């Protein structure tokens, strides 16, 4: 308890906040109503968003753990797409009025003998929309973020050596000897006078 106390508390508060926001969304859906086709689909979208919010609440700490969110292809194909087809079929067949494709899906449901089941389950259209959003969120999972690979340093052309050339020690010794060679001493005043007298022309 001491080890996971802070984690459990933060996770509990996160889920509580998500549940509160989802409940607020459900209340907003009731205010919109389902009397017309447009209101029906707006309400279903709000309810589906509430389900998605609950699912995403479990991924709040994904980034702090060094993970990233991705759509799981297997979960999306094997779990979400069948739910999408079933929920979409039932909601379209049970929308109020003569909505888009309602008559066609009713006819198909009657032809294959599932019209009664479709209309019975359609009474729980809010639950279906919530489950749709929840399944969409469950199709996401956290995976380790890819590491950035650093490019190797350029090592020069193939076969090139990184050490000094073969004649480098000899050249270094020559430079050292030139620095140590004594400079030519400056001429003394006596020698300068003698040289000046020697170059002075006679009258």
PDB file of C-alpha atoms in Angstrom:
ATOM      1  CA  UNK A   1       0.000   0.000   0.000  1.00  0.00           C
ATOM      2  CA  UNK A   2       2.853   2.338   0.760  1.00  0.00           C
ATOM      3  CA  UNK A   3       4.495   1.615  -2.577  1.00  0.00           C
ATOM      4  CA  UNK A   4       1.417   2.138  -4.770  1.00  0.00           C
ATOM      5  CA  UNK A   5      -0.519   4.570  -2.590  1.00  0.00           C
ATOM      6  CA  UNK A   6       0.150   7.671  -4.675  1.00  0.00           C
ATOM      7  CA  UNK A   7      -0.422   5.804  -7.940  1.00  0.00           C
ATOM      8  CA  UNK A   8      -3.727   4.348  -6.738  1.00  0.00           C
ATOM      9  CA  UNK A   9      -4.908   7.731  -5.471  1.00  0.00           C
ATOM     10  CA  UNK A  10      -4.084   9.538  -8.732  1.00  0.00           C
ATOM     11  CA  UNK A  11      -5.669   6.765 -10.800  1.00  0.00           C
ATOM     12  CA  UNK A  12      -8.800   6.823  -8.683  1.00  0.00           C
ATOM     13  CA  UNK A  13      -9.118  10.596  -8.991  1.00  0.00           C
ATOM     14  CA  UNK A  14      -8.615  10.376 -12.761  1.00  0.00           C
ATOM     15  CA  UNK A  15     -11.353   7.770 -13.167  1.00  0.00           C
ATOM     16  CA  UNK A  16     -13.663   9.728 -10.884  1.00  0.00           C
ATOM     17  CA  UNK A  17     -13.153  12.856 -12.979  1.00  0.00           C
ATOM     18  CA  UNK A  18     -13.763  10.879 -16.187  1.00  0.00           C
ATOM     19  CA  UNK A  19     -16.943   9.402 -14.718  1.00  0.00           C
ATOM     20  CA  UNK A  20     -18.154  12.857 -13.706  1.00  0.00           C
ATOM     21  CA  UNK A  21     -17.529  14.244 -17.186  1.00  0.00           C
ATOM     22  CA  UNK A  22     -19.221  11.217 -18.756  1.00  0.00           C
ATOM     23  CA  UNK A  23     -22.231  11.735 -16.514  1.00  0.00           C
ATOM     24  CA  UNK A  24     -22.349  15.374 -17.533  1.00  0.00           C
ATOM     25  CA  UNK A  25     -22.354  14.253 -21.156  1.00  0.00           C
ATOM     26  CA  UNK A  26     -25.223  11.848 -20.541  1.00  0.00           C
ATOM     27  CA  UNK A  27     -27.210  14.643 -18.927  1.00  0.00           C
ATOM     28  CA  UNK A  28     -26.521  16.844 -21.963  1.00  0.00           C
ATOM     29  CA  UNK A  29     -27.792  14.044 -24.215  1.00  0.00           C
ATOM     30  CA  UNK A  30     -31.059  13.953 -22.316  1.00  0.00           C
ATOM     31  CA  UNK A  31     -31.427  17.686 -22.853  1.00  0.00           C
ATOM     32  CA  UNK A  32     -30.993  17.247 -26.601  1.00  0.00           C
ATOM     33  CA  UNK A  33     -33.583  14.467 -26.771  1.00  0.00           C
ATOM     34  CA  UNK A  34     -34.380  11.903 -29.443  1.00  0.00           C
ATOM     35  CA  UNK A  35     -37.616  13.304 -30.844  1.00  0.00           C
ATOM     36  CA  UNK A  36     -36.263  13.927 -34.345  1.00  0.00           C
ATOM     37  CA  UNK A  37     -33.667  12.193 -36.473  1.00  0.00           C
ATOM     38  CA  UNK A  38     -31.143  14.995 -36.031  1.00  0.00           C
ATOM     39  CA  UNK A  39     -31.584  15.130 -32.254  1.00  0.00           C
ATOM     40  CA  UNK A  40     -31.323  11.342 -32.084  1.00  0.00           C
ATOM     41  CA  UNK A  41     -27.921  11.210 -33.749  1.00  0.00           C
ATOM     42  CA  UNK A  42     -26.586  14.176 -31.787  1.00  0.00           C
ATOM     43  CA  UNK A  43     -27.587  12.443 -28.556  1.00  0.00           C
ATOM     44  CA  UNK A  44     -26.011   9.177 -29.659  1.00  0.00           C
ATOM     45  CA  UNK A  45     -22.777  10.978 -30.539  1.00  0.00           C
ATOM     46  CA  UNK A  46     -22.650  12.586 -27.079  1.00  0.00           C
ATOM     47  CA  UNK A  47     -23.267   9.248 -25.361  1.00  0.00           C
ATOM     48  CA  UNK A  48     -20.595   7.554 -27.497  1.00  0.00           C
ATOM     49  CA  UNK A  49     -18.176  10.318 -26.522  1.00  0.00           C
ATOM     50  CA  UNK A  50     -18.870   9.580 -22.862  1.00  0.00           C
ATOM     51  CA  UNK A  51     -17.930   5.934 -23.383  1.00  0.00           C
ATOM     52  CA  UNK A  52     -14.779   6.932 -25.227  1.00  0.00           C
ATOM     53  CA  UNK A  53     -13.829   9.232 -22.352  1.00  0.00           C
ATOM     54  CA  UNK A  54     -14.091   6.400 -19.842  1.00  0.00           C
ATOM     55  CA  UNK A  55     -11.813   4.219 -21.969  1.00  0.00           C
ATOM     56  CA  UNK A  56      -9.241   6.978 -22.470  1.00  0.00           C
ATOM     57  CA  UNK A  57      -9.087   7.640 -18.715  1.00  0.00           C
ATOM     58  CA  UNK A  58      -6.983   4.495 -18.367  1.00  0.00           C
ATOM     59  CA  UNK A  59      -4.363   5.930 -20.717  1.00  0.00           C
ATOM     60  CA  UNK A  60      -3.820   9.242 -18.944  1.00  0.00           C
ATOM     61  CA  UNK A  61      -0.456   8.124 -17.517  1.00  0.00           C
ATOM     62  CA  UNK A  62       0.730   6.596 -20.790  1.00  0.00           C
ATOM     63  CA  UNK A  63       3.069   9.466 -21.680  1.00  0.00           C
ATOM     64  CA  UNK A  64       4.577   9.627 -18.191  1.00  0.00           C
ATOM     65  CA  UNK A  65       5.526   5.956 -18.498  1.00  0.00           C
ATOM     66  CA  UNK A  66       7.425   6.494 -21.741  1.00  0.00           C
ATOM     67  CA  UNK A  67       4.665   4.937 -23.848  1.00  0.00           C
ATOM     68  CA  UNK A  68       2.668   6.171 -26.805  1.00  0.00           C
ATOM     69  CA  UNK A  69      -0.880   5.462 -27.896  1.00  0.00           C
ATOM     70  CA  UNK A  70      -1.560   3.514 -31.046  1.00  0.00           C
ATOM     71  CA  UNK A  71      -4.537   1.793 -32.658  1.00  0.00           C
ATOM     72  CA  UNK A  72      -4.191  -1.956 -32.217  1.00  0.00           C
ATOM     73  CA  UNK A  73      -4.883  -3.392 -35.690  1.00  0.00           C
ATOM     74  CA  UNK A  74      -6.022  -6.791 -34.420  1.00  0.00           C
ATOM     75  CA  UNK A  75      -8.344  -5.314 -31.796  1.00  0.00           C
ATOM     76  CA  UNK A  76      -9.719  -2.811 -34.289  1.00  0.00           C
ATOM     77  CA  UNK A  77     -10.516  -5.451 -36.917  1.00  0.00           C
ATOM     78  CA  UNK A  78     -11.675  -8.307 -34.694  1.00  0.00           C
ATOM     79  CA  UNK A  79     -13.499  -6.345 -31.976  1.00  0.00           C
ATOM     80  CA  UNK A  80     -14.335  -2.807 -33.025  1.00  0.00           C
ATOM     81  CA  UNK A  81     -15.480  -3.348 -36.596  1.00  0.00           C
ATOM     82  CA  UNK A  82     -18.093  -6.014 -35.658  1.00  0.00           C
ATOM     83  CA  UNK A  83     -19.393  -3.705 -32.924  1.00  0.00           C
ATOM     84  CA  UNK A  84     -19.515  -0.856 -35.441  1.00  0.00           C
ATOM     85  CA  UNK A  85     -21.589  -2.922 -37.864  1.00  0.00           C
ATOM     86  CA  UNK A  86     -24.008  -4.246 -35.235  1.00  0.00           C
ATOM     87  CA  UNK A  87     -24.499  -0.967 -33.389  1.00  0.00           C
ATOM     88  CA  UNK A  88     -24.805   0.997 -36.612  1.00  0.00           C
ATOM     89  CA  UNK A  89     -27.366  -1.478 -37.973  1.00  0.00           C
ATOM     90  CA  UNK A  90     -29.524  -1.336 -34.843  1.00  0.00           C
ATOM     91  CA  UNK A  91     -29.348   2.425 -34.397  1.00  0.00           C
ATOM     92  CA  UNK A  92     -30.182   3.127 -38.042  1.00  0.00           C
ATOM     93  CA  UNK A  93     -33.108   0.712 -37.919  1.00  0.00           C
ATOM     94  CA  UNK A  94     -34.460   2.343 -34.738  1.00  0.00           C
ATOM     95  CA  UNK A  95     -33.989   6.029 -35.508  1.00  0.00           C
ATOM     96  CA  UNK A  96     -37.181   8.068 -35.262  1.00  0.00           C
ATOM     97  CA  UNK A  97     -39.100   8.987 -38.368  1.00  0.00           C
ATOM     98  CA  UNK A  98     -37.973   7.924 -41.802  1.00  0.00           C
ATOM     99  CA  UNK A  99     -34.248   8.426 -41.380  1.00  0.00           C
ATOM    100  CA  UNK A 100     -31.403   7.526 -43.695  1.00  0.00           C
ATOM    101  CA  UNK A 101     -31.541   3.857 -44.804  1.00  0.00           C
ATOM    102  CA  UNK A 102     -34.057   2.998 -42.078  1.00  0.00           C
ATOM    103  CA  UNK A 103     -36.538   1.304 -44.414  1.00  0.00           C
ATOM    104  CA  UNK A 104     -33.841  -0.682 -46.165  1.00  0.00           C
ATOM    105  CA  UNK A 105     -32.361  -2.056 -42.920  1.00  0.00           C
ATOM    106  CA  UNK A 106     -35.834  -2.886 -41.620  1.00  0.00           C
ATOM    107  CA  UNK A 107     -36.479  -4.827 -44.814  1.00  0.00           C
ATOM    108  CA  UNK A 108     -33.157  -6.666 -44.559  1.00  0.00           C
ATOM    109  CA  UNK A 109     -33.765  -7.469 -40.890  1.00  0.00           C
ATOM    110  CA  UNK A 110     -37.218  -8.843 -41.708  1.00  0.00           C
ATOM    111  CA  UNK A 111     -35.819 -10.938 -44.556  1.00  0.00           C
ATOM    112  CA  UNK A 112     -33.254 -12.689 -42.361  1.00  0.00           C
ATOM    113  CA  UNK A 113     -35.632 -12.985 -39.388  1.00  0.00           C
ATOM    114  CA  UNK A 114     -33.965 -10.643 -36.902  1.00  0.00           C
ATOM    115  CA  UNK A 115     -36.363  -7.705 -37.037  1.00  0.00           C
ATOM    116  CA  UNK A 116     -37.796  -8.444 -33.584  1.00  0.00           C
ATOM    117  CA  UNK A 117     -34.335  -8.726 -32.056  1.00  0.00           C
ATOM    118  CA  UNK A 118     -33.210  -5.479 -33.710  1.00  0.00           C
ATOM    119  CA  UNK A 119     -36.170  -3.524 -32.367  1.00  0.00           C
ATOM    120  CA  UNK A 120     -35.934  -5.096 -28.911  1.00  0.00           C
ATOM    121  CA  UNK A 121     -32.251  -4.250 -28.513  1.00  0.00           C
ATOM    122  CA  UNK A 122     -32.905  -0.862 -30.084  1.00  0.00           C
ATOM    123  CA  UNK A 123     -34.817   0.153 -26.970  1.00  0.00           C
ATOM    124  CA  UNK A 124     -31.373   0.433 -25.313  1.00  0.00           C
ATOM    125  CA  UNK A 125     -29.953   2.688 -27.984  1.00  0.00           C
ATOM    126  CA  UNK A 126     -28.128   4.809 -25.380  1.00  0.00           C
ATOM    127  CA  UNK A 127     -26.337   1.751 -24.010  1.00  0.00           C
ATOM    128  CA  UNK A 128     -25.345   0.747 -27.530  1.00  0.00           C
ATOM    129  CA  UNK A 129     -23.913   4.175 -28.268  1.00  0.00           C
ATOM    130  CA  UNK A 130     -21.982   4.160 -24.983  1.00  0.00           C
ATOM    131  CA  UNK A 131     -20.572   0.693 -25.749  1.00  0.00           C
ATOM    132  CA  UNK A 132     -19.591   1.888 -29.212  1.00  0.00           C
ATOM    133  CA  UNK A 133     -17.469   4.706 -27.775  1.00  0.00           C
ATOM    134  CA  UNK A 134     -16.029   2.398 -25.130  1.00  0.00           C
ATOM    135  CA  UNK A 135     -14.934  -0.162 -27.716  1.00  0.00           C
ATOM    136  CA  UNK A 136     -13.339   2.557 -29.775  1.00  0.00           C
ATOM    137  CA  UNK A 137     -11.250   3.598 -26.771  1.00  0.00           C
ATOM    138  CA  UNK A 138     -10.340  -0.010 -25.981  1.00  0.00           C
ATOM    139  CA  UNK A 139      -8.920  -0.369 -29.484  1.00  0.00           C
ATOM    140  CA  UNK A 140      -6.054   1.874 -28.353  1.00  0.00           C
ATOM    141  CA  UNK A 141      -3.145   0.571 -26.334  1.00  0.00           C
ATOM    142  CA  UNK A 142       0.137   1.898 -24.984  1.00  0.00           C
ATOM    143  CA  UNK A 143       3.372   0.649 -26.506  1.00  0.00           C
ATOM    144  CA  UNK A 144       6.979   1.682 -25.862  1.00  0.00           C
ATOM    145  CA  UNK A 145       7.990   4.750 -27.823  1.00  0.00           C
ATOM    146  CA  UNK A 146      10.609   4.038 -30.518  1.00  0.00           C
ATOM    147  CA  UNK A 147      14.137   5.026 -29.557  1.00  0.00           C
ATOM    148  CA  UNK A 148      15.898   7.591 -31.708  1.00  0.00           C
ATOM    149  CA  UNK A 149      18.981   6.018 -33.236  1.00  0.00           C
ATOM    150  CA  UNK A 150      21.978   8.300 -33.522  1.00  0.00           C
ATOM    151  CA  UNK A 151      23.804   8.284 -36.838  1.00  0.00           C
ATOM    152  CA  UNK A 152      27.366   6.934 -36.551  1.00  0.00           C
ATOM    153  CA  UNK A 153      30.184   9.444 -36.852  1.00  0.00           C
ATOM    154  CA  UNK A 154      31.841   9.716 -40.258  1.00  0.00           C
ATOM    155  CA  UNK A 155      34.973   7.591 -40.197  1.00  0.00           C
ATOM    156  CA  UNK A 156      36.417   8.775 -43.503  1.00  0.00           C
ATOM    157  CA  UNK A 157      36.868   6.783 -46.705  1.00  0.00           C
ATOM    158  CA  UNK A 158      37.346   3.058 -46.535  1.00  0.00           C
ATOM    159  CA  UNK A 159      40.909   2.022 -45.784  1.00  0.00           C
ATOM    160  CA  UNK A 160      41.870   5.386 -44.336  1.00  0.00           C
ATOM    161  CA  UNK A 161      43.801   5.343 -41.076  1.00  0.00           C
ATOM    162  CA  UNK A 162      42.967   7.631 -38.222  1.00  0.00           C
ATOM    163  CA  UNK A 163      46.545   7.873 -36.902  1.00  0.00           C
ATOM    164  CA  UNK A 164      49.189  10.449 -37.906  1.00  0.00           C
ATOM    165  CA  UNK A 165      51.101  10.060 -41.186  1.00  0.00           C
ATOM    166  CA  UNK A 166      54.320   8.070 -41.233  1.00  0.00           C
ATOM    167  CA  UNK A 167      56.572  11.167 -41.457  1.00  0.00           C
ATOM    168  CA  UNK A 168      54.735  13.071 -38.734  1.00  0.00           C
ATOM    169  CA  UNK A 169      57.358  12.381 -35.983  1.00  0.00           C
ATOM    170  CA  UNK A 170      60.178  13.649 -38.237  1.00  0.00           C
ATOM    171  CA  UNK A 171      58.280  16.806 -39.159  1.00  0.00           C
ATOM    172  CA  UNK A 172      57.433  17.444 -35.517  1.00  0.00           C
ATOM    173  CA  UNK A 173      61.100  17.071 -34.537  1.00  0.00           C
ATOM    174  CA  UNK A 174      62.163  19.556 -37.196  1.00  0.00           C
ATOM    175  CA  UNK A 175      59.637  22.110 -36.010  1.00  0.00           C
ATOM    176  CA  UNK A 176      60.855  21.641 -32.452  1.00  0.00           C
ATOM    177  CA  UNK A 177      64.495  22.151 -33.440  1.00  0.00           C
ATOM    178  CA  UNK A 178      63.656  25.328 -35.351  1.00  0.00           C
ATOM    179  CA  UNK A 179      61.961  26.735 -32.289  1.00  0.00           C
ATOM    180  CA  UNK A 180      64.968  25.914 -30.103  1.00  0.00           C
ATOM    181  CA  UNK A 181      67.590  27.329 -32.535  1.00  0.00           C
ATOM    182  CA  UNK A 182      69.228  30.455 -31.001  1.00  0.00           C
ATOM    183  CA  UNK A 183      68.462  33.692 -32.734  1.00  0.00           C
ATOM    184  CA  UNK A 184      71.296  35.797 -34.218  1.00  0.00           C
ATOM    185  CA  UNK A 185      72.525  38.113 -31.436  1.00  0.00           C
ATOM    186  CA  UNK A 186      72.092  41.820 -32.093  1.00  0.00           C
ATOM    187  CA  UNK A 187      75.143  43.785 -33.114  1.00  0.00           C
ATOM    188  CA  UNK A 188      76.979  45.708 -30.371  1.00  0.00           C
ATOM    189  CA  UNK A 189      77.373  49.531 -30.586  1.00  0.00           C
ATOM    190  CA  UNK A 190      81.133  49.184 -31.286  1.00  0.00           C
ATOM    191  CA  UNK A 191      80.527  46.904 -34.236  1.00  0.00           C
ATOM    192  CA  UNK A 192      77.795  49.194 -35.589  1.00  0.00           C
ATOM    193  CA  UNK A 193      80.247  52.196 -35.400  1.00  0.00           C
ATOM    194  CA  UNK A 194      82.971  50.237 -37.140  1.00  0.00           C
ATOM    195  CA  UNK A 195      80.662  49.142 -39.896  1.00  0.00           C
ATOM    196  CA  UNK A 196      79.387  52.743 -40.304  1.00  0.00           C
ATOM    197  CA  UNK A 197      82.928  54.126 -40.564  1.00  0.00           C
ATOM    198  CA  UNK A 198      83.834  51.492 -43.084  1.00  0.00           C
ATOM    199  CA  UNK A 199      80.934  52.464 -45.330  1.00  0.00           C
ATOM    200  CA  UNK A 200      81.501  56.234 -44.948  1.00  0.00           C
ATOM    201  CA  UNK A 201      82.987  57.640 -48.231  1.00  0.00           C
ATOM    202  CA  UNK A 202      86.190  59.715 -48.044  1.00  0.00           C
ATOM    203  CA  UNK A 203      86.222  63.380 -49.123  1.00  0.00           C
TER     204      UNK A 203
END
